[in-house]
Every structure is written in structure tokens, then in C-alpha cells.
Coordinates of C-alpha atoms in Angstrom, one line a residue:
X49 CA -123.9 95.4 28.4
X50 CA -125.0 92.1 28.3
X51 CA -123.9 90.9 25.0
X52 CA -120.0 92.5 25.6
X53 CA -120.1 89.9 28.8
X54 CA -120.4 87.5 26.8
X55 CA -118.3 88.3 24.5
X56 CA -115.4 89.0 27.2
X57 CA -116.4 85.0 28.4
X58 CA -116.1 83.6 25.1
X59 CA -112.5 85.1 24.3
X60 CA -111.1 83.8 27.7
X61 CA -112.3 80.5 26.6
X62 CA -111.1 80.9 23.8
X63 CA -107.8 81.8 25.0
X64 CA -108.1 79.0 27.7
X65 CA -108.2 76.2 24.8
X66 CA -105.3 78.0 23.3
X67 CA -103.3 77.5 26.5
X68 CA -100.8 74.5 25.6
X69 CA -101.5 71.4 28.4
X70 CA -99.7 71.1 31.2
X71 CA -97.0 68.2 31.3
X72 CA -95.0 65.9 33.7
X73 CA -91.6 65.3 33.3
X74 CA -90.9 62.6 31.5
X75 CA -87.4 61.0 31.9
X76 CA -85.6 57.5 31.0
X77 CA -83.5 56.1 33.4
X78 CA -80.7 53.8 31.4
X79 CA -81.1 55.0 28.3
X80 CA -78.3 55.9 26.0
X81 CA -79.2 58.7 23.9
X82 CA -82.0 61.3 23.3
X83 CA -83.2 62.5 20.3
X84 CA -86.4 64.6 18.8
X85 CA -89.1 63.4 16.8
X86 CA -89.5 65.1 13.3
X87 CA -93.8 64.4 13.2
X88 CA -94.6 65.9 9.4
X89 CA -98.0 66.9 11.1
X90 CA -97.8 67.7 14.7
X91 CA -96.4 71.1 16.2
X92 CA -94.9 69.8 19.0
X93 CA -92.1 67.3 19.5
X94 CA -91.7 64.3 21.7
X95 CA -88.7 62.7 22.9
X96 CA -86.7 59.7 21.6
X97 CA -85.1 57.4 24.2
X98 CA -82.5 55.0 23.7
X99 CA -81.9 52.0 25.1
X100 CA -78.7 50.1 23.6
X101 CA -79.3 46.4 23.8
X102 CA -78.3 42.7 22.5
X103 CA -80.7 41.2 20.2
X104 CA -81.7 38.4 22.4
X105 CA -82.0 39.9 25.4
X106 CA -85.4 41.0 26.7
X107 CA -86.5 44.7 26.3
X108 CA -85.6 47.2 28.7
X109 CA -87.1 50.7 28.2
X110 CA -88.1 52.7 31.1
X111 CA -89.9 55.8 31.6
X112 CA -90.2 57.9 34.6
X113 CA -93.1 60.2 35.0
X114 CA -92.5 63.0 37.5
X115 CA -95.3 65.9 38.9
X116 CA -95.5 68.9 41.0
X117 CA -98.6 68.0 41.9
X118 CA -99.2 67.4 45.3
X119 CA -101.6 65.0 47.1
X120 CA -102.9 61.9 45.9
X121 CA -103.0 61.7 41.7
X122 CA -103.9 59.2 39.1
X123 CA -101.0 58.6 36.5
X124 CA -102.5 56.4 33.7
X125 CA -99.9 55.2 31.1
X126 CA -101.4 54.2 27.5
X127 CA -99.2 53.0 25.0
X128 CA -99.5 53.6 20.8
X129 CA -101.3 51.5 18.6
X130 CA -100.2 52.7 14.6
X131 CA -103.5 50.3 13.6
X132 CA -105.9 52.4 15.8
X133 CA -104.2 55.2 15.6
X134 CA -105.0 55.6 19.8
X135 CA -103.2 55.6 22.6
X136 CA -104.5 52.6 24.7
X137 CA -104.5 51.1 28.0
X138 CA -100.7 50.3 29.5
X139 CA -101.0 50.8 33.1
X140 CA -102.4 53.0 36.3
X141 CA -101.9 53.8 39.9
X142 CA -102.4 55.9 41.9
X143 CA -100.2 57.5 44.1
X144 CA -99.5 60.9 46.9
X145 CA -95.9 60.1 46.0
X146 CA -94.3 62.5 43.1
X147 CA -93.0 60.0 40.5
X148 CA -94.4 56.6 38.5
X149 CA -92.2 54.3 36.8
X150 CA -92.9 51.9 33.7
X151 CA -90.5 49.4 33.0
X152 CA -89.2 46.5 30.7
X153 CA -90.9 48.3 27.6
X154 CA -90.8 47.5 24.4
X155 CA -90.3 49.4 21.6
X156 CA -93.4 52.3 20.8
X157 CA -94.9 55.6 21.6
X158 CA -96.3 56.2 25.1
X159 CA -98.3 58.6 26.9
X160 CA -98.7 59.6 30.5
X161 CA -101.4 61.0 32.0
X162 CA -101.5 62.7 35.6
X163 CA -104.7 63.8 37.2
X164 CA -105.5 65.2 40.6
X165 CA -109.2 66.3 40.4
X166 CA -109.5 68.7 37.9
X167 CA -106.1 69.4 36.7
X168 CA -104.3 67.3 34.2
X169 CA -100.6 67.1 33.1
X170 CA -99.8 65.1 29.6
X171 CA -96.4 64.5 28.7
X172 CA -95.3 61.7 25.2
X173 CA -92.4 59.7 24.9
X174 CA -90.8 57.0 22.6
X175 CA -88.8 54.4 23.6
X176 CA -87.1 52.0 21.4
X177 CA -84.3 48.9 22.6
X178 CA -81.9 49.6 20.1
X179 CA -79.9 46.9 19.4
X180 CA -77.0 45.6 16.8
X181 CA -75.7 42.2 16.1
X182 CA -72.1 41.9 14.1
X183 CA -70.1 39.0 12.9
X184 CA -66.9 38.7 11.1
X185 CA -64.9 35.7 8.8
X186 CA -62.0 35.5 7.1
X187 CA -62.4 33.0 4.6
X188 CA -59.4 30.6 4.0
X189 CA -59.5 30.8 0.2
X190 CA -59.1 34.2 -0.2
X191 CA -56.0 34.2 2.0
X192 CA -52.8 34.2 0.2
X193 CA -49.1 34.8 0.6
X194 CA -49.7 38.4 -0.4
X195 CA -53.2 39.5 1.2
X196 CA -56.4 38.2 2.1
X197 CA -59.9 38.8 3.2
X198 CA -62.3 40.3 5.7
X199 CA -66.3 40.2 5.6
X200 CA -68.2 41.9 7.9
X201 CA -71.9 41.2 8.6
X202 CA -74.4 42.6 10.8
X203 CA -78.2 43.0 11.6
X204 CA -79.6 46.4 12.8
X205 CA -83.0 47.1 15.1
X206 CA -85.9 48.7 13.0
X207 CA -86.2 52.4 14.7
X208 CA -90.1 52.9 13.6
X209 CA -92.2 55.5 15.0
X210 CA -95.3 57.4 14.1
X211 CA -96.6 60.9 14.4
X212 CA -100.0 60.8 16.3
X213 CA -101.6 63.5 14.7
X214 CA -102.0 61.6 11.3
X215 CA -100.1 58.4 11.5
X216 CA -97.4 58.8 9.2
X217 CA -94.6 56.0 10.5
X218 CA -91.3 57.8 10.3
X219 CA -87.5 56.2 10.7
X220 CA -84.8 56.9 13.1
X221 CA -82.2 57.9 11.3
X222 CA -79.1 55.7 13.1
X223 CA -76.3 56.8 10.5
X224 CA -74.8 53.9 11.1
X225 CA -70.7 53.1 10.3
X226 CA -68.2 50.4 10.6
X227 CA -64.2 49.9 11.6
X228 CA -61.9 47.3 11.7
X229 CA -59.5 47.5 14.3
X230 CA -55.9 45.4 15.4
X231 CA -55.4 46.9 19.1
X232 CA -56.2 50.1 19.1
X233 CA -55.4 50.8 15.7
X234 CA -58.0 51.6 13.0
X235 CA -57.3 50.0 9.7
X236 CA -60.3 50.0 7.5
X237 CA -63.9 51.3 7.5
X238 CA -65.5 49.8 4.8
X239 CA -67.2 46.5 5.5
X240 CA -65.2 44.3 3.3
X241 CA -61.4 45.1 3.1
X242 CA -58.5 43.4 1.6
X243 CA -55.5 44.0 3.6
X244 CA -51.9 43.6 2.1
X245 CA -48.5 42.6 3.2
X246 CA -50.1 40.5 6.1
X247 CA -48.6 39.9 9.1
X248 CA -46.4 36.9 9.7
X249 CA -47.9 36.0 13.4
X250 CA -51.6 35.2 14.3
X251 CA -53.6 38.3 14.6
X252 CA -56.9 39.4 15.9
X253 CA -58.8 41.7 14.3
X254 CA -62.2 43.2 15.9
X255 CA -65.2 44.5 13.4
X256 CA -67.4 47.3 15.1
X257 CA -70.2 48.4 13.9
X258 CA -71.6 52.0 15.4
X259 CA -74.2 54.2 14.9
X260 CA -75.1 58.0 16.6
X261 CA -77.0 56.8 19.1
X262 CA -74.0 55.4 21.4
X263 CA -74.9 51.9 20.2
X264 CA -72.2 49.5 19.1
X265 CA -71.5 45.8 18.4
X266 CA -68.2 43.9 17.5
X267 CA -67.3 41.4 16.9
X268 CA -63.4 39.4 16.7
X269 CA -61.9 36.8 14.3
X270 CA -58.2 35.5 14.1
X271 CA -56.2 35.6 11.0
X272 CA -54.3 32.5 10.9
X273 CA -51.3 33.8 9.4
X274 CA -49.9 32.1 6.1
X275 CA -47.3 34.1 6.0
X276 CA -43.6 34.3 7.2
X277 CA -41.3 37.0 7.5
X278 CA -37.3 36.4 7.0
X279 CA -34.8 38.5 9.4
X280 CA -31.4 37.3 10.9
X281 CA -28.6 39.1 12.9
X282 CA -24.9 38.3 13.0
X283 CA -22.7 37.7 16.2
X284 CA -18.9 38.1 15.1
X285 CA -17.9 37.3 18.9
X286 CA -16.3 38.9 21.8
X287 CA -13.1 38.8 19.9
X288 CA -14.7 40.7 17.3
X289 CA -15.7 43.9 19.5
X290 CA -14.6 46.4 16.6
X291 CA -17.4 45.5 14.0
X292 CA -15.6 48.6 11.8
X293 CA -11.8 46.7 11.7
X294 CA -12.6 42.9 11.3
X295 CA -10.2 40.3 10.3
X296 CA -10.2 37.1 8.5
X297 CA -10.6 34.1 9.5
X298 CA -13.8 35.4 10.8
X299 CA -15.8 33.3 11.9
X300 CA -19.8 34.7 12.4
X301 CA -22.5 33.3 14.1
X302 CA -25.8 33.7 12.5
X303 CA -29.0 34.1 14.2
X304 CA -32.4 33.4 13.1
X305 CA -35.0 35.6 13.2
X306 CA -37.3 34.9 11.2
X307 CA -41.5 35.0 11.7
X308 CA -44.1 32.3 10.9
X309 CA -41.0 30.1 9.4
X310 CA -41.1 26.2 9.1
X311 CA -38.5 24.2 10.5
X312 CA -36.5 22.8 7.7
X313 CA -37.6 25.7 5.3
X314 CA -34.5 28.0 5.7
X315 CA -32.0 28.8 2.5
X316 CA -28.9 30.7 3.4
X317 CA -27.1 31.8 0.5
X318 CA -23.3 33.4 1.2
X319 CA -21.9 35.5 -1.4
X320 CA -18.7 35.9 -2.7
X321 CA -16.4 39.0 -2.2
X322 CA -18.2 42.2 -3.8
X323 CA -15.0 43.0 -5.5
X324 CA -14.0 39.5 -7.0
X325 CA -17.7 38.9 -8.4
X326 CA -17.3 42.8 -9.8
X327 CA -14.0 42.0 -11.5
X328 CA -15.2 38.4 -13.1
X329 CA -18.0 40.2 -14.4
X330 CA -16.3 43.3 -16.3
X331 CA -14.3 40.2 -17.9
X332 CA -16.9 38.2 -18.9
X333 CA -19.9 38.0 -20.9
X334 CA -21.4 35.7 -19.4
X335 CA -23.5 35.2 -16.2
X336 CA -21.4 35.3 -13.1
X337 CA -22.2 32.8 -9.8
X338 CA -22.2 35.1 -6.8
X339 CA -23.2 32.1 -4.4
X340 CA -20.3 30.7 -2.2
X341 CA -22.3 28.0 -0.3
X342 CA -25.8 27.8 0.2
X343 CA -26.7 26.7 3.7
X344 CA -29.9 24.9 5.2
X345 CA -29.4 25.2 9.0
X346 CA -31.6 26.9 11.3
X347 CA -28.5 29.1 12.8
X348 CA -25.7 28.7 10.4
X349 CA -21.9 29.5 11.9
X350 CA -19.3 30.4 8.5
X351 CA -15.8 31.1 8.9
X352 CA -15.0 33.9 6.2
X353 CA -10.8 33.0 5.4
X354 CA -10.2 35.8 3.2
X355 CA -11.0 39.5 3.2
X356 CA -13.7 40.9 1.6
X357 CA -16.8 41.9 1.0
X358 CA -19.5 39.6 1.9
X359 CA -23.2 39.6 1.8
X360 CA -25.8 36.9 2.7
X361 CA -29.5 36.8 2.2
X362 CA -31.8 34.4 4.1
X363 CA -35.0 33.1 2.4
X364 CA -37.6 31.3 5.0
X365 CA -40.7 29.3 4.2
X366 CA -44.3 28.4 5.5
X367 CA -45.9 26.0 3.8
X368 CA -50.0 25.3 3.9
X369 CA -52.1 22.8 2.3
X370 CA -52.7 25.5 -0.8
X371 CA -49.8 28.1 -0.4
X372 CA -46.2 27.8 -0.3
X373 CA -45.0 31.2 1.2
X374 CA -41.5 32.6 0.6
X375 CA -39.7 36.0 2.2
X376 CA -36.0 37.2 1.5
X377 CA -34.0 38.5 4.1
X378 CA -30.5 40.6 3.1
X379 CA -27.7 41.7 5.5
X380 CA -28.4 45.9 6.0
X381 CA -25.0 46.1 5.5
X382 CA -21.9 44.0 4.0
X383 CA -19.8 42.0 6.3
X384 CA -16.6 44.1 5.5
X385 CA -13.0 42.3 6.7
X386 CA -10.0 44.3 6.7
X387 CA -6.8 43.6 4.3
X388 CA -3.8 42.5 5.8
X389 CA -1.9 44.9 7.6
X390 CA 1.2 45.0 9.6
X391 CA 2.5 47.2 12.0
X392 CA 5.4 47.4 14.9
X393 CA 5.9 49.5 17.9
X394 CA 9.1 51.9 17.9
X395 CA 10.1 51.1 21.5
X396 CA 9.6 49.0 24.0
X397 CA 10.7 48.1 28.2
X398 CA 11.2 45.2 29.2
X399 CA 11.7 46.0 33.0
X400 CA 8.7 44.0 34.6
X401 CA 6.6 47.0 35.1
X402 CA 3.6 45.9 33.4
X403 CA 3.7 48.7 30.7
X404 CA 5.4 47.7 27.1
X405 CA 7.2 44.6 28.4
X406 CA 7.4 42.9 25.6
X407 CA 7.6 43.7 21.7
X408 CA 4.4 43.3 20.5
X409 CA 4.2 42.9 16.6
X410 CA 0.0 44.1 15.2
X411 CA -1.1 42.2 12.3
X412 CA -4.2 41.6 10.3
X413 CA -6.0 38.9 8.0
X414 CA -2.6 37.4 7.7
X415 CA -2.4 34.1 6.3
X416 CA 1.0 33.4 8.1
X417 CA 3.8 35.9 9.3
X418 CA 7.5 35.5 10.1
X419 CA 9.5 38.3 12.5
X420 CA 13.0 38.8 12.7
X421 CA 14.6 40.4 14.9
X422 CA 18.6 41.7 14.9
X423 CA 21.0 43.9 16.9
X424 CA 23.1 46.7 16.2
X425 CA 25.4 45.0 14.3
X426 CA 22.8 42.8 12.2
X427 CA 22.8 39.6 14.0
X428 CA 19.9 37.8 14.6
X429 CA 19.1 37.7 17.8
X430 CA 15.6 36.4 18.0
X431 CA 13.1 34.8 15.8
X432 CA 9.3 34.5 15.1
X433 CA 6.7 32.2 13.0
X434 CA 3.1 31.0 12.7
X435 CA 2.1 30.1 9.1
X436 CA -1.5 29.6 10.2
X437 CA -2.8 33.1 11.6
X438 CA -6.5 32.1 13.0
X439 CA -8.6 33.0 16.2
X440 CA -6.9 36.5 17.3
X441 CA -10.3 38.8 16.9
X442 CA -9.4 42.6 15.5
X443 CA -5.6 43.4 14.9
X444 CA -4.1 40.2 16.4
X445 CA -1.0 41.8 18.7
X446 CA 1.6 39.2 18.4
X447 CA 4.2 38.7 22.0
X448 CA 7.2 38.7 19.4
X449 CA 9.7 39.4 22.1
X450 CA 10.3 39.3 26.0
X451 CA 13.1 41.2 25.6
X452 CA 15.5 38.6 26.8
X453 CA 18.6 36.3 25.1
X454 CA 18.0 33.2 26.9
X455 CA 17.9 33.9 30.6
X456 CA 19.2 37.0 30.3
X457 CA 17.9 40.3 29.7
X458 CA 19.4 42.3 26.2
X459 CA 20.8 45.2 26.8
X460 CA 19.0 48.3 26.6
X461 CA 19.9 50.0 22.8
X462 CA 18.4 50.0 19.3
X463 CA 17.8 47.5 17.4
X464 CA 16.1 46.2 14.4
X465 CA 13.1 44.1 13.3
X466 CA 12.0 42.6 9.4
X467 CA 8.6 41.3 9.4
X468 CA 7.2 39.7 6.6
X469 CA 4.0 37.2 5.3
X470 CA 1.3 36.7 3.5
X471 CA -2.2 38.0 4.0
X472 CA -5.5 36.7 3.5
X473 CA -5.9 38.9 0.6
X474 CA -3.1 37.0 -1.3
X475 CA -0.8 40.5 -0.9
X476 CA 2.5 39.9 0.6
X477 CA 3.1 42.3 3.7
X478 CA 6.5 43.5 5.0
X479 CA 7.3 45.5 7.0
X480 CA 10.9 47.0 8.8
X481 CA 12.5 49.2 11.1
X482 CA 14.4 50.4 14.1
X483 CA 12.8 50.4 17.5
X484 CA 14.4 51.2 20.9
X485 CA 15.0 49.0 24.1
X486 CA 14.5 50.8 27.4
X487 CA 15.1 49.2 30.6
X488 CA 15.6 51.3 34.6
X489 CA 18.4 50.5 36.2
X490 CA 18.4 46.3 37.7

């Protein structure tokens, strides 16, 4: 009876040391992420706390021990040494309250123990000030008129850590990955890329470096832009509100646009008519000049005399001590001015009324233009000239008669009207035919 006692004693023991310890709860105020250990050897885990840092600044782990124990406790703090293989000596108080706090550690394993008589609670921790340190450059020799440069360099904390129950050191594994950024835009993530068709202002760019522990470090460099980018737009005037019927002379204002450009680097070349440089060229084997004029002011103003079609490109420099950089700039669309045209009204009413008082005569790109206008029985009765058409904007409407013969107002009837001239086109325009006089009663 005896003997089975004992044997009942020794299997509660035995069961007792089976028991896993109890533990505190070990927490780490700050920190940025939390991970497990992966100990080869150990059966248990302990946590991984984070700290994200800068590389000079002092550490700043902290670990927070808490207990349901109640009454007055000892919590003694050791921290890992790989060489001994032993936790050692950190720091100990002791306390009735329910927490004890360690901070401004540096990186390592550490233990805490709590103990209020004969009950103990263990709990293990590491805590490591994770930190990363990234630069950037864009060096001026590999930065052309087509691309250039970035390197990106950074230095990363050793995570080391060791499993206690045999000492083999392990690594965090940090998984770390880098971006380059303009804005908010992502537009590499390798460390060194060469980016093409640069930009023709000044741009920052910002290298990041990352890893899966919520740590990060960037850092920004400025591309001094080599670069220039040619654009214009055209202003035909307020004359010239119908960009669809334009007439010549057309005089346009051009307006520079142009990115990253010198002063005094501009080339505008003006083309001849689309059709004329199409026509020389099916009758000739040789090379045709398209230029007109080439033009080196900032904001050129050209009158256009003729009708045509016209195109004009724009071609801006920046110039650097090893690069001379050149862009082209072509109209979207030609500048397109109407052929000459003539057209009369079949009535008018001269009666003061504001509405058709006078017998206006449209015309357009006409190089000069003579009117004539007769009576019933084909006798002149009035006449009209200008043999240097200019200024009038879309469809000039020539006043060509008030309606009157001298001071007097013509009678009300038909008559008839011969317009002819010579357009800017080099075609001769007429034009002829009745049109009415209505007047109320005086």
C-alpha cells in the first residue's frame, strides 16, 4: 500500500514538471511590428519587437512586464549574453504595483522574472531598434539630352538573434524593397534606373527604401533638367473669331511655350503653301525648299498674304557645359486660309431702320475688288474700289452702298451690281446680279 503512494507522488511530480511555467505579459510600448522567433531547438516561441529608428539616434526599445499577481513581487530583468549563453543581470525592483517597465534598450534577448514567494511567472522577449539609412545621386555625366541616371544607396540594421536552448544565432528576415517616386507616383523599383524622355523642368525625385517590418527611409535628390521641351500656340485675333473661314492677309500671333528653353535659342521655320511645295515637287527631280522664312524671335507675329496652306514648326534649345539639347515643335494642325470668294446680297432697305441699310458686298482673301453698281436702264449709278484688301478678319462685308444718289435717296426698284477683282490666290473673281431696293413709305 505503501509502495503504490509513492508511486501516485512520483507521477504528480512528474506531471508537475511537465506543467509549462507560468508567464507575465510581456508587451512593447512604441514598437512597430511583432513577429515570432523561429529557434531550430526550442519548443516554444518568443516574441520579436520592433522598434523603427534613425541610425544615429540612441536606442529605444521598451518592454512592459505585466502580473496578476497581487501583493508585493520581485520582477528581475536579465538580458542575453550569445558568449555565455545566460541570461544575466539587467535590472530589479520590487513592487505591489502590477506592471515594470524597461526602457531605452538595445538591441537583444531579454527575460523577465516575477516572483511573489513561491510562485514564479517567466515570460522572453527580443527587442531590436530597427533602423535604415538611404541616399540618392544623380550623377551629372550620365545625364543627357535623352535620359539619365539614378543611384540609390542605403545601409540596413543587423536583425541578429539567438535561440537559448543551443545558441544558434538566427536572422530576421526584413524582405527589404525599394521605389522611386515623383509625387505620388511610382516610377521604378529597382535601385538603379535609367529613366527616359526626361522632363524639361526641375524635378524631385524621392528614393524609399522599405522593408516588412513598417520600417522605411528615403531619401530626395533634384534632377537639374538638361532638357527643353518645344510647344507654341497661335492667336489669329479677335478679327479672326472663325478659325474654320480665315482670310488672307492674316496676320497670326505666335506664342511661345516652350519648357527649359534658352533665350536666344528659338528657330521658327514657316512653310510654304502645302499645295505649291506639292506641285513644285511632282515637276521636279530635285529637292524642293519648303522654308518661307526662318524666324529667331521669342514670339514671332507673320502676316500670311496669300491663301494656303501653312505649317510652322518651332525648334527650342538648352544649352549646358557638355550638352546641347534640341526639341521640335509642329503646328497640330495647318493654318488653312480661305480662297477668294465673293458674294452679294439680293435686296436691301435703305429706310434708317437699322436692318439691311446699306448694300453690303462679302468678300474674301481678295487682293483688291471693284463694285459697280447700275439701274434699270444700265447706267451707273454708283461706284466702288480698294486695290489693297487688308485688315477685315473672316469674310470682310464691304458698305458698297447707302442707298442714296447724292443727298437723295434712290428710288425703291431693281437694280444691278458687277463685282469684280483679284484674290489672294492669283484667281480673278466676279461676280453679278440683280438685287432689290425696298424702302416704307418717307
Amino acid at each position: 500500500m505503501k509502495n503504490k503512494s509513492n508511486i501516485t507522488l512520483l507521477v504528480f511530480i512528474l506531471f508537475l514538471l511537465n506543467l509549462p511555467l507560468a508567464k507575465a505579459q510581456l508587451t512593447a510600448p512604441g514598437s512597430n511590428s511583432t513577429i515570432e522567433t523561429e529557434y531550430p531547438a526550442s519548443p516554444e516561441t518568443d516574441s520579436i519587437f520592433i522598434f523603427c529608428t534613425e541610425s544615429e539616434m540612441p536606442a529605444v526599445g521598451e518592454l512592459r512586464a505585466q502580473t496578476s499577481l497581487t501583493g508585493t513581487k520581485t520582477f528581475l530583468w536579465e538580458k542575453y549574453n550569445p558568449e555565455t549563453s545566460a541570461y544575466e543581470f539587467h535590472f530589479s525592483e520590487s513592487s505591489e504595483g502590477a506592471e515594470s517597465t524597461i526602457s531605452s534598450l538595445e538591441d537583444g534577448g531579454y527575460r523577465v522574472t516575477v516572483t511573489q514567494g513561491e510562485t514564479t511567472e517567466i515570460s522572453r522577449a527580443w527587442v531590436f531598434n530597427n533602423w535604415l539609412s538611404a541616399d540618392a545621386s544623380i550623377p551629372d555625366s550620365l545625364s543627357t539630352c535623352t535620359s539619365f541616371k539614378m543611384f540609390g544607396t542605403f545601409l540596413s540594421a543587423p536583425l541578429g538573434y539567438y535561440d537559448p536552448a543551443n545558441n544558434t544565432e538566427l536572422e530576421v528576415f526584413k524582405d527589404l524593397k525599394m521605389e522611386w517616386k515623383t509625387g505620388e507616383t511610382t516610377i521604378a523599383t529597382v535601385q538603379n534606373p535609367q529613366i527616359f524622355d526626361p522632363p524639361a523642368i526641375d524635378t524631385e525625385y524621392t528614393f524609399r527604401v522599405y522593408d516588412r517590418l513598417g520600417c522605411e527611409s528615403t531619401a530626395i535628390i533634384t534632377y537639374d533638367s538638361k532638357v527643353t521641351k518645344a510647344k507654341f500656340s497661335v492667336d489669329f485675333g479677335e478679327q479672326n473669331d472663325n478659325k474654320d473661314k480665315l482670310e488672307a492677309p492674316l496676320t497670326v500671333n505666335f506664342i511661345n511655350e516652350s519648357e527649359n528653353s534658352d533665350p536666344g535659342q528659338y528657330e521658327w521655320f514657316f512653310f510654304r503653301d502645302l499645295d505649291e511645295i506639292k506641285e513644285e515637287g511632282e515637276n521636279s527631280q530635285q529637292p524642293i525648299d519648303s522654308i518661307m522664312i526662318v524666324a529667331y524671335d521669342e514670339n514671332p507675329v507673320y502676316t500670311y498674304e496669300n491663301t494656303g496652306s501653312y505649317m510652322v514648326k518651332l525648334v527650342s534649345k538648352n544649352v549646358s557645359e557638355f550638352h546641347t539639347c534640341v526639341d521640335t515643335f509642329y503646328m497640330p494642325e495647318y493654318i488653312v486660309i480661305e480662297p477668294s470668294f465673293i458674294e452679294a446680297p439680293n435686296f436691301f432697305s435703305p429706310d434708317g431702320d437699322g436692318n439691311n441699310d446699306e448694300f453690303v458686298v462679302l468678300f474674301r482673301s481678295m487682293q483688291s475688288i471693284k463694285i459697280q453698281i447700275f439701274n434699270r436702264w444700265g447706267k451707273r449709278i454708283h461706284f466702288y474700289k480698294n486695290n489693297d484688301v487688308r485688315g477685315f478678319g473672316n469674310s470682310y462685308p464691304a458698305s458698297v452702298w447707302d442707298g442714296k444718289l447724292g443727298n437723295r435717296y434712290a428710288s425703291p426698284g431693281v437694280y444691278y451690281y458687277v463685282a469684280e477683282g483679284i484674290g489672294r490666290d492669283g484667281e480673278a473673281q466676279k461676280g453679278k446680279g440683280f438685287f432689290h431696293l425696298f424702302r416704307g413709305k418717307d
